[in-house]
XYZ file of C-alpha atoms in Angstrom:
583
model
C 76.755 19.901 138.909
C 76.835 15.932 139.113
C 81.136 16.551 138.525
C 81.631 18.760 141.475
C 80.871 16.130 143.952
C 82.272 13.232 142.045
C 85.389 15.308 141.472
C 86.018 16.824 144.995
C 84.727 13.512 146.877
C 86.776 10.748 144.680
C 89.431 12.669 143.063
C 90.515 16.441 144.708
C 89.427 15.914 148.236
C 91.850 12.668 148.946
C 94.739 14.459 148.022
C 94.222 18.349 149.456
C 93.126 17.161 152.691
C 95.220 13.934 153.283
C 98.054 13.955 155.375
C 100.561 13.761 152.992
C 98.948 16.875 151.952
C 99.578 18.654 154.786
C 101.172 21.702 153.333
C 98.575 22.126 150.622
C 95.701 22.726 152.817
C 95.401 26.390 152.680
C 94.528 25.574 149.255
C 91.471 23.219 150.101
C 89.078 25.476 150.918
C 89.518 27.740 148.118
C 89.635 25.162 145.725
C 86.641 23.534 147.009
C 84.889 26.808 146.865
C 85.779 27.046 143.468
C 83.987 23.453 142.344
C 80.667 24.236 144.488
C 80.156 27.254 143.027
C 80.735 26.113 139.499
C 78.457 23.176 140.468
C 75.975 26.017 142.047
C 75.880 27.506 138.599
C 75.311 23.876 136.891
C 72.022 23.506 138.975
C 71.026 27.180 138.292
C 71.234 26.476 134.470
C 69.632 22.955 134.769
C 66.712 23.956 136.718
C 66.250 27.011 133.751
C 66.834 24.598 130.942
C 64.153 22.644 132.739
C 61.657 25.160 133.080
C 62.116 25.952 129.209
C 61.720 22.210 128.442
C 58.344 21.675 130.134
C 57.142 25.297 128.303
C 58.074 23.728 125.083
C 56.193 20.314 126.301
C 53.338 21.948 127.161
C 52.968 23.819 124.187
C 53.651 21.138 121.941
C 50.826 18.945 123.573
C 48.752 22.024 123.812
C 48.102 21.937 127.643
C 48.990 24.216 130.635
C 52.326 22.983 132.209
C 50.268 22.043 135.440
C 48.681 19.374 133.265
C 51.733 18.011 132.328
C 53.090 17.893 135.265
C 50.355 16.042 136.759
C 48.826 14.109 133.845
C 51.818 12.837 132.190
C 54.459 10.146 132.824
C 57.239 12.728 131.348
C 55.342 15.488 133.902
C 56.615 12.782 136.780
C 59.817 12.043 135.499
C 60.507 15.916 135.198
C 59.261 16.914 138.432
C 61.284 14.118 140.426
C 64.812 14.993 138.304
C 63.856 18.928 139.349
C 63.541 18.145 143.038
C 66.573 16.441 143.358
C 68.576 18.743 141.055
C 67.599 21.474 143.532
C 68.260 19.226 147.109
C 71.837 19.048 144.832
C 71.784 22.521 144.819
C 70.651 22.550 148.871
C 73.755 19.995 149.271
C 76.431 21.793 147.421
C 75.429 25.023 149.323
C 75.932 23.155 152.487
C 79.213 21.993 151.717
C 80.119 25.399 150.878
C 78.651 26.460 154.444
C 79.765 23.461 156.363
C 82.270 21.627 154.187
C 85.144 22.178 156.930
C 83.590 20.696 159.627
C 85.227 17.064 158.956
C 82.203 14.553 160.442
C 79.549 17.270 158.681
C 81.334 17.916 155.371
C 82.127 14.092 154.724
C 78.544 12.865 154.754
C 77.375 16.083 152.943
C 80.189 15.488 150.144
C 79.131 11.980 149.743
C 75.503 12.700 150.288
C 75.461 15.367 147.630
C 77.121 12.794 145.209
C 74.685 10.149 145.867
C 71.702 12.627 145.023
C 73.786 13.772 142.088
C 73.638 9.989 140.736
C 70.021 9.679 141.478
C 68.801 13.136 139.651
C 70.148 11.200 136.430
C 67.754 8.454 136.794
C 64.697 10.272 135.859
C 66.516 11.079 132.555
C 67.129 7.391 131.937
C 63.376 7.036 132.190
C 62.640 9.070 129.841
C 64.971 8.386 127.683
C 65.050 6.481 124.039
C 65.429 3.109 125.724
C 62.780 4.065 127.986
C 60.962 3.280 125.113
C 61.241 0.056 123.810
C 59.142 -2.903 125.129
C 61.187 -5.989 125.022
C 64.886 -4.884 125.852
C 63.316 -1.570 128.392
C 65.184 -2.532 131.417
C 68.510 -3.468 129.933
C 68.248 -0.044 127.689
C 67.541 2.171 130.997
C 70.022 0.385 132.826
C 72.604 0.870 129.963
C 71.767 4.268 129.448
C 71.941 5.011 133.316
C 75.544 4.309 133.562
C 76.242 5.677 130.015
C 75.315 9.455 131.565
C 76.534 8.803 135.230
C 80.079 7.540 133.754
C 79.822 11.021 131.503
C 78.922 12.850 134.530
C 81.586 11.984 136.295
C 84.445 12.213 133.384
C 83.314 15.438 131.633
C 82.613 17.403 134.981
C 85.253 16.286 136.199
C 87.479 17.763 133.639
C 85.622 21.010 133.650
C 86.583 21.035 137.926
C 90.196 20.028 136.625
C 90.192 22.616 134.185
C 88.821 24.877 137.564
C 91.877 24.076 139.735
C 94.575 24.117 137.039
C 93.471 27.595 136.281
C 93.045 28.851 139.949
C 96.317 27.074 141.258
C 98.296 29.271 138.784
C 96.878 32.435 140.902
C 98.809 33.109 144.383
C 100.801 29.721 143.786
C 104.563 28.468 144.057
C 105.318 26.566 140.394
C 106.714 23.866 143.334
C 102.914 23.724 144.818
C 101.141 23.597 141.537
C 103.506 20.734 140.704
C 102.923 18.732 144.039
C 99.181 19.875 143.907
C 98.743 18.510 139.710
C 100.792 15.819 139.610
C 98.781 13.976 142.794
C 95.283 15.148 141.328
C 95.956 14.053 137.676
C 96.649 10.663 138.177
C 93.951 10.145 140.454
C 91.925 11.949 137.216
C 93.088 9.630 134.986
C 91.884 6.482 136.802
C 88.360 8.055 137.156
C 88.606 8.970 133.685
C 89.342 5.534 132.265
C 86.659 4.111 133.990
C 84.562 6.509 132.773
C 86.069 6.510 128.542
C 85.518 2.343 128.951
C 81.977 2.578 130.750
C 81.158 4.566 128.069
C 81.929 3.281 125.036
C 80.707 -0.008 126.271
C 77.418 1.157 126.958
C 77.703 3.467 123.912
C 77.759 0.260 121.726
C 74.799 -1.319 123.124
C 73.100 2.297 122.679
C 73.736 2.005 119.163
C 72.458 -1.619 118.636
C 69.332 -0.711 120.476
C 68.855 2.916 118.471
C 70.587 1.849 115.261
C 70.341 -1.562 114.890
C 72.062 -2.418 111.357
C 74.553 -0.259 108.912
C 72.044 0.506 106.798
C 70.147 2.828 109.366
C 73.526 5.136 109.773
C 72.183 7.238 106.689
C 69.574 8.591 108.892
C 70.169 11.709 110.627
C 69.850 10.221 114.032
C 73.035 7.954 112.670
C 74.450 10.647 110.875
C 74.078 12.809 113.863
C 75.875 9.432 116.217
C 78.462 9.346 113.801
C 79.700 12.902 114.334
C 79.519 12.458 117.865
C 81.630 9.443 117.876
C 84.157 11.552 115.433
C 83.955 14.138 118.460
C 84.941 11.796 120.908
C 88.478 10.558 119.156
C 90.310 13.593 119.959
C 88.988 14.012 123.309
C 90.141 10.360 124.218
C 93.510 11.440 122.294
C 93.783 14.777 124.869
C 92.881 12.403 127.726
C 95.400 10.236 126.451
C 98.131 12.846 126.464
C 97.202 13.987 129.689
C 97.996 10.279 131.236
C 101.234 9.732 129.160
C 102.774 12.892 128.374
C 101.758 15.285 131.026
C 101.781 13.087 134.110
C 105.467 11.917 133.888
C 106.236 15.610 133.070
C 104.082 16.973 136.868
C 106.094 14.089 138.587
C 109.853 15.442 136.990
C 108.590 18.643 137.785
C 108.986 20.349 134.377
C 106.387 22.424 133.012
C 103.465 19.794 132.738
C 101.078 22.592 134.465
C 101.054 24.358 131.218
C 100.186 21.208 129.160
C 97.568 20.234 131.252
C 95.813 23.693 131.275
C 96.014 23.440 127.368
C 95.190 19.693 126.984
C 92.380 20.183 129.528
C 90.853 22.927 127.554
C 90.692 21.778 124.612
C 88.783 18.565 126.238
C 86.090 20.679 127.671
C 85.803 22.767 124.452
C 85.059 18.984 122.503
C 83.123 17.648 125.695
C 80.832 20.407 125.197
C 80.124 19.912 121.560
C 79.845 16.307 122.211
C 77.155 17.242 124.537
C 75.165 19.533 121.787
C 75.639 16.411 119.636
C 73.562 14.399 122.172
C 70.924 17.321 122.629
C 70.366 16.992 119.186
C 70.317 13.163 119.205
C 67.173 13.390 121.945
C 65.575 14.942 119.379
C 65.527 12.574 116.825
C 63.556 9.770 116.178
C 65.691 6.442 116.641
C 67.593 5.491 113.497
C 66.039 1.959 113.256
C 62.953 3.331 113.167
C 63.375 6.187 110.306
C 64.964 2.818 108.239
C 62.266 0.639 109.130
C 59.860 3.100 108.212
C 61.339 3.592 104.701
C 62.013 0.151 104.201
C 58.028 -0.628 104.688
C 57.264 1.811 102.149
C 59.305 0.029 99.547
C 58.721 -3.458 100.919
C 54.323 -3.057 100.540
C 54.900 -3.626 96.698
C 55.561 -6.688 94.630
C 56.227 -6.865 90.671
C 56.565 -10.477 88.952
C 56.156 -12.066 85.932
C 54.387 -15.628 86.242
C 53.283 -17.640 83.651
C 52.821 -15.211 81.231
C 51.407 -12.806 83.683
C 52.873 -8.982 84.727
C 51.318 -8.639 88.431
C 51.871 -5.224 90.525
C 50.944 -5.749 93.449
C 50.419 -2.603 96.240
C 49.102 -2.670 99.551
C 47.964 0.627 100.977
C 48.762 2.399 103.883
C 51.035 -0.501 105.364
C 49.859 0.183 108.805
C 47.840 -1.850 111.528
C 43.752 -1.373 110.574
C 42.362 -1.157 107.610
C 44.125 -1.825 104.177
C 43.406 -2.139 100.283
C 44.963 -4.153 98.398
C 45.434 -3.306 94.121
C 46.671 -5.742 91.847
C 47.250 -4.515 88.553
C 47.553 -7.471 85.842
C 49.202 -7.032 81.868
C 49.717 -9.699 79.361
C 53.095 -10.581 77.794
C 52.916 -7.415 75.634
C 51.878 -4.939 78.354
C 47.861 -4.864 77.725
C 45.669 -4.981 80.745
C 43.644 -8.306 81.317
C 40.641 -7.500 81.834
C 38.721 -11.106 81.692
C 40.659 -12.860 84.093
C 38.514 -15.731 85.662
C 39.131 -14.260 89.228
C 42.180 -12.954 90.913
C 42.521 -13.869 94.603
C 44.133 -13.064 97.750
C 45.186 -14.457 101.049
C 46.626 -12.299 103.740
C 48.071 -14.552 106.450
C 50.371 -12.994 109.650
C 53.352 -14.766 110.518
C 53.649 -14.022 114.069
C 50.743 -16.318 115.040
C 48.406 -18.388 113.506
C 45.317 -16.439 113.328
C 43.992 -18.400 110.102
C 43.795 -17.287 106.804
C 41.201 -17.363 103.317
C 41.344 -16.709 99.831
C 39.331 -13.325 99.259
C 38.300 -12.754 95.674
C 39.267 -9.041 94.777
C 36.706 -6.755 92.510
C 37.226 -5.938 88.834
C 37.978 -2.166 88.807
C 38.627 -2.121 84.756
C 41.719 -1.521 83.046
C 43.536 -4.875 84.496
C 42.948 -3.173 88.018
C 41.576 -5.601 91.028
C 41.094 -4.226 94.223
C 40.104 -5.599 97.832
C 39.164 -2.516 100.187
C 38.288 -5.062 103.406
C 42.163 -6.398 103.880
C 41.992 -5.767 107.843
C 45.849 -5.897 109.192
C 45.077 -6.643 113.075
C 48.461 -6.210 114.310
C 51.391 -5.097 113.699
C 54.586 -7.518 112.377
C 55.133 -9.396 109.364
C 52.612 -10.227 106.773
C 52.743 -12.246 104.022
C 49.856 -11.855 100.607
C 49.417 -14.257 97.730
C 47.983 -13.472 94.992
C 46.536 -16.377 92.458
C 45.869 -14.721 88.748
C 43.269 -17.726 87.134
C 42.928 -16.929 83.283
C 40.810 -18.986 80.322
C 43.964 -18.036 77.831
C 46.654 -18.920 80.155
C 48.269 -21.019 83.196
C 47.280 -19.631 86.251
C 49.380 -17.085 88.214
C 50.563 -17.529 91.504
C 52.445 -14.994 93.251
C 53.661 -14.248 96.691
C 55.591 -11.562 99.238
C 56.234 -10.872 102.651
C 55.956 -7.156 104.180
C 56.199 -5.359 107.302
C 53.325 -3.628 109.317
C 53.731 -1.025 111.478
C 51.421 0.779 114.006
C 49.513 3.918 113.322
C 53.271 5.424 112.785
C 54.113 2.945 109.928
C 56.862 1.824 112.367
C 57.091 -2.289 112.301
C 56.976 -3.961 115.058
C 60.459 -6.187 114.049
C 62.286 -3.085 114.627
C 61.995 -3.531 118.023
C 65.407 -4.562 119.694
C 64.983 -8.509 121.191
C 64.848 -8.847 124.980
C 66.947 -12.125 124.903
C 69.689 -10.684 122.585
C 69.304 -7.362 124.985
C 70.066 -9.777 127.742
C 72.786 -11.616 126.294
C 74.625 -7.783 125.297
C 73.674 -6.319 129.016
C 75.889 -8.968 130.357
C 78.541 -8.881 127.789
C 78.695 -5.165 128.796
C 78.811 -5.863 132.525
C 81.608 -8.060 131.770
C 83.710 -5.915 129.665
C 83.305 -2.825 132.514
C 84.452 -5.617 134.854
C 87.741 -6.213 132.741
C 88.459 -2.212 133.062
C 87.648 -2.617 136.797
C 90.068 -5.522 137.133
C 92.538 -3.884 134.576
C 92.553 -0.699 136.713
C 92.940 -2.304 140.003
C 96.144 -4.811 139.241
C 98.582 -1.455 138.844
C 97.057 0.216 141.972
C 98.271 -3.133 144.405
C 95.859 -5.483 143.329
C 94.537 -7.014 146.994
C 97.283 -5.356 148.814
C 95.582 -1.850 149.021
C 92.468 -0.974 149.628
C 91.390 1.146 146.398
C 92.524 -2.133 144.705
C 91.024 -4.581 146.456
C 88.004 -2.476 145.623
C 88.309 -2.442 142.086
C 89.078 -5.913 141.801
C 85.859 -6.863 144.279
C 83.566 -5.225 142.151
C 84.567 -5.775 138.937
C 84.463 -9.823 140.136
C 80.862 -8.707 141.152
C 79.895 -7.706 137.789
C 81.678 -9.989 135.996
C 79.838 -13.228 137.513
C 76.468 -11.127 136.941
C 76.697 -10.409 133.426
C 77.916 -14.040 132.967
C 74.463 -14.813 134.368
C 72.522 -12.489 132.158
C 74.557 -14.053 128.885
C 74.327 -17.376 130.248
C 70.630 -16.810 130.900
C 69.593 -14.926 127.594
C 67.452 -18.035 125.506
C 68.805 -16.142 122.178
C 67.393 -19.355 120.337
C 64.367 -18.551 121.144
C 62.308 -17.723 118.464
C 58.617 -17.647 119.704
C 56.056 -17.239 117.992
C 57.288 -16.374 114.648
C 58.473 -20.516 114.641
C 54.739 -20.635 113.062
C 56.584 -19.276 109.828
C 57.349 -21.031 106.931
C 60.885 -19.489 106.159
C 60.531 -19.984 102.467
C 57.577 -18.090 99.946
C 54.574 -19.864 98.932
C 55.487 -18.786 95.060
C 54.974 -20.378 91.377
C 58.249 -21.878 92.125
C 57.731 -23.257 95.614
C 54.431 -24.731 94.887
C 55.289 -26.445 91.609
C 58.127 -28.451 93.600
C 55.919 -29.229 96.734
C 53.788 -30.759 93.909
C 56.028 -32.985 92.391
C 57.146 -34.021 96.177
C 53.597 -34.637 97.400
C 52.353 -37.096 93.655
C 56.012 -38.618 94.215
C 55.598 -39.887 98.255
C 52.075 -39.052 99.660
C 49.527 -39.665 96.771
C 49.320 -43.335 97.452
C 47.636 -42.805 100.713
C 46.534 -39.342 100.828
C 45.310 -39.550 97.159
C 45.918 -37.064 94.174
C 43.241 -34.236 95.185
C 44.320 -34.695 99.129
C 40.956 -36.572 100.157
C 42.322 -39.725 101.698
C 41.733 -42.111 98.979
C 44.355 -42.998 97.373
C 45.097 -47.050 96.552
C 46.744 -47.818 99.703
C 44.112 -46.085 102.177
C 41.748 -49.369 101.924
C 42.809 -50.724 105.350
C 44.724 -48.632 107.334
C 43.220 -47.745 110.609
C 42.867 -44.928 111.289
C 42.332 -44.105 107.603
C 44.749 -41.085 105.820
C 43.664 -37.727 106.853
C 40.789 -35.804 104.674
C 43.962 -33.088 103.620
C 41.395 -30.338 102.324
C 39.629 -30.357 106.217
C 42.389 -30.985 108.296
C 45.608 -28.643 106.542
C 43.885 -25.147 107.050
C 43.481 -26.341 110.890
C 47.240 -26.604 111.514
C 50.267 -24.001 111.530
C 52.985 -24.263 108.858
C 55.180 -25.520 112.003
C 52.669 -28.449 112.945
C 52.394 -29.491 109.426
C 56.283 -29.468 109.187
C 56.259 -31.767 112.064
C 53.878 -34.309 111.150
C 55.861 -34.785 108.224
C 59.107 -35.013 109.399
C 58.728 -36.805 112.199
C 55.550 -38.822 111.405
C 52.670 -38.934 113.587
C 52.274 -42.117 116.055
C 49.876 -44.657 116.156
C 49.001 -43.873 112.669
C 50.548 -45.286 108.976
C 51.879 -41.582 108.409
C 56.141 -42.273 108.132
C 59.088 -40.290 109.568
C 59.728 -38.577 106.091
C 62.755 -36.369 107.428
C 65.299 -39.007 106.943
C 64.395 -38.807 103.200
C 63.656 -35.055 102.562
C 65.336 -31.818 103.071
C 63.834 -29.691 105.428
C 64.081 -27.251 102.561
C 61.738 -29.764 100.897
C 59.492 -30.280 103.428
C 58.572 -26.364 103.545
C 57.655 -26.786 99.480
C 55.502 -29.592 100.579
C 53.457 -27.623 102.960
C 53.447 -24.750 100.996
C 51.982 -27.507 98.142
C 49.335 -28.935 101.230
C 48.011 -25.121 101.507
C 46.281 -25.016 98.294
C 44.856 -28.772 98.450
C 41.775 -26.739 100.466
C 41.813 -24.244 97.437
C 41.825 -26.348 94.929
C 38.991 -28.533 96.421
C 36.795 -25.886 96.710
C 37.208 -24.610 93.438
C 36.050 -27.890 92.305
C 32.729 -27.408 94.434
């Protein structure tokens, strides 16, 4: 429906009705005809399809259609794509009524057109980029001129497809010729605009829905990739069309025949790369089916520490309430059953919302459990674990995991805003190179369909330059709270030999501010087992690698690693612990 404006307005109705054109009018009309009533029969089948869709809704949500229609953002967005897929319908009727009347037909081609664009909208809206939070706008946006470019290129080849079959009926081979080998290059220019537009925004689709390689085993990937094998021959027809057929119209040898036969076997693939898509809307995005898996495996931990087997499993994974089980064996696989205590800090690394050692329940059978693990929101977690025994060293293990919402989906699936930014104006740019490639051949500035090209494809080159240049990609937000490496056996053991080698003569050996060279400075060394669980891993980072002025703390980052400087806060974390053990 949306390709029999396009086609007649920028591709057939230039060439039947110009004046070079002049002896091919007879054939306007009837051609015309043709493409409205073909686009008449598009609207017809879109406004049934949409009936059936908002039954299935309805049933699916178990409410009356009415209630969907008015209760529901989808209800909206269907109801506004149905009005203007029927004023297409109005407009398409009118040109068939009025299309000859020159002043009246040209603003009701171009009118129908622009309605044409805006019924896709709604869809956009709706869509699977409708759906994320941080990267919304740029996903609509992309996926806007993703289906308006394939608007324009498959209609338009099933209208081609139209007028190569009706000019063989009551036609000279000499006018077919003239007709085709004006209309097909035309084609070809829409259609290249169209093939780059979208495979441009066809990448950033699959970044936002896909995200990494690992998610194409899902079926929503699996279901992508077949579309995408689709969609090589059908650039190889189009291809053949512009190269091998063209030059063949122009010598006026039998290129009529090749483009009826290249033509159909484009729609024929068009149309199965459209059931491909149907069946992509479907499906839940590929990034979050991975995701989703990933979570299940990542909520367990196994280790062996100090003697000590530890399973760790943290049930359901989701935002709200969570249990934790840690199942502890002995060097020859018998449960423990006298440990001392085995504890457990939970601590989200999005933000610092503070954190405490729980002490988990003896179950029996080296099972501990802690039923009252609340996961507030949804991101990345991290749990330590801390195995004391009266046979053994204690056990100190640690792991990071995602949480999702009520779904299970984490919330680091999402697609960033900034990187959706940065890749909305790399894609801007790149549709701006096939503008300005496509308007050098046609006369550059010298002809107006040129000049026209090249003006906007300058346009939206300089804006997505500004949405790259903008995008603050380094940005990491809150999650710069996180320490980046594990508090572990391994981690903590080195942060301890760090923190008796360069902070024990001030701070003191149990982190109280007494150690030999406190006596004098003002103000005195910090009380470490108060003032550590009051800062973010971040802060603590800071104040040791940069110092902290108008005290006798030193800029310790020209001596130590920033790799080191993570052990030693991991190290400062269990000062507090420790200290209260003591009490």
């Amino acid at each position: 429906a949306v390709g029999a404006a396009g086609f007649y307005v920028l591709v057939a109705g230039p060439v039947l009705t110009g004046q070079r054109a002049a002896p091919f009018r007879g054939l306007s009309q009837r051609l015309e005809a043709g493409s409205v009533r073909l686009g008449l029969g598009g609207v017809v089948l879109f406004v049934a399809a949409s009936i059936g869709q908002l039954g299935l809704q309805a049933a699916k949500i178990d409410v009356g259609p009415g209630t969907v229609i008015t209760g529901t953002d989808w209800g909206q967005l269907w109801l506004s794509r149905v009005i203007l897929g029927l004023v297409l319908g109005i407009g398409l009727a009118g040109v068939l009524r009025w299309g000859q009347d020159k002043q009246v037909g040209v603003w009701l081609r171009w009118g129908t057109l622009v309605v044409g664009l805006g019924m896709l909208v709604p869809f956009s809206l709706a869509s699977h980029g409708a759906a994320l939070s941080e990267a919304k706008n740029a996903a609509v946006f992309s996926d806007y001129l993703h289906l308006a470019a394939t608007a324009l290129w498959v209609g338009g080849l099933v209208h081609l497809a139209l007028i190569s079959v009706s000019l063989f009926k009551g036609t000279s081979e000499s006018q077919r010729t003239a007709v085709l080998s004006r209309i097909v290059p035309r084609f070809s220019v829409l259609a290249v605009l169209s093939v780059g537009i979208v495979v441009v925004t066809g990448l950033y689709a699959a970044w936002a829905q896909v995200s990494s390689l690992g998610a194409t085993t899902t079926p929503y990937g699996w279901t992508l990739v077949a579309k995408t094998v689709l969609v090589a021959p059908l650039l190889l027809l189009g291809a053949m069309n512009l190269f091998f057929t063209s030059p063949r119209l122009k010598n006026g040898q039998d290129g009529a025949k090749w483009l009826r036969r290249f033509v159909a076997g484009e729609v024929v693939l068009a149309v199965l790369v459209l059931l491909a898509v149907g069946y992509l809307t479907s499906l839940e995005p590929a990034r979050q089916t991975a995701a989703r898996e990933a979570q299940r495996a990542d909520a367990s931990y196994e280790d062996n520490v100090q003697g000590t087997h530890v399973v760790i499993a943290v049930s359901p994974g989701a935002v709200g309430p969570n249990e934790v089980n840690v199942m502890i064996r002995n060097h020859l696989g018998l449960p423990i059953t006298n440990a001392d205590s085995v504890r457990a800090r939970i601590t989200f690394l999005g933000q610092d919302l503070g954190s405490e050692f729980e002490t988990l329940s003896n179950v029996g059978g080296g099972l501990y459990s802690l039923n009252s693990a609340n996961l507030s929101l949804a991101g990345e977690w991290q749990l330590e674990v801390v195995v004391s025994r009266p046979d053994a060293f204690d056990a100190r293990v640690a792991f990071r995991f995602e949480v999702g919402t009520g779904g299970g989906v984490p919330a680091s699936t999402e697609p960033s805003g900034e990187i959706g930014s940065l890749l909305l104006g790399v894609e801007l740019a790149l549709v701006a190179l096939v503008l300005l490639g496509l308007g050098m051949p046609m006369g550059a500035l010298r002809s107006r369909m040129g000049t026209a090209f090249i003006g906007v494809g300058l346009v939206l080159f300089f804006t997505g330059g500004f949405f790259a240049l903008n995008a603050d990609v380094g940005d990491t937000g809150d999650t710069a709270l996180t320490n980046p490496i594990l508090p572990d056996a391994v981690s903590i053991a080195r942060g301890e030999e760090l923190y008796m080698q360069s902070c024990t003569t001030c701070h003191g050996v149990t982190g109280l501010g007494d150690g030999p060279a406190a006596a004098g400075l003002q103000p005195p060394p910090l009380d470490l087992t108060i003032h550590v669980p009051l800062h973010p891993d971040r802060a603590l980072f800071g104040f040791i690698k940069n110092g902290v002025p108008g005290t006798a703390m030193p800029v310790w980052g020209e001596s130590l690693s920033d790799e080191d400087i993570w052990h030693l806060v991991n190290y400062l974390r269990t000062i507090p612990e420790q200290a209260q053990q003591v009490r």
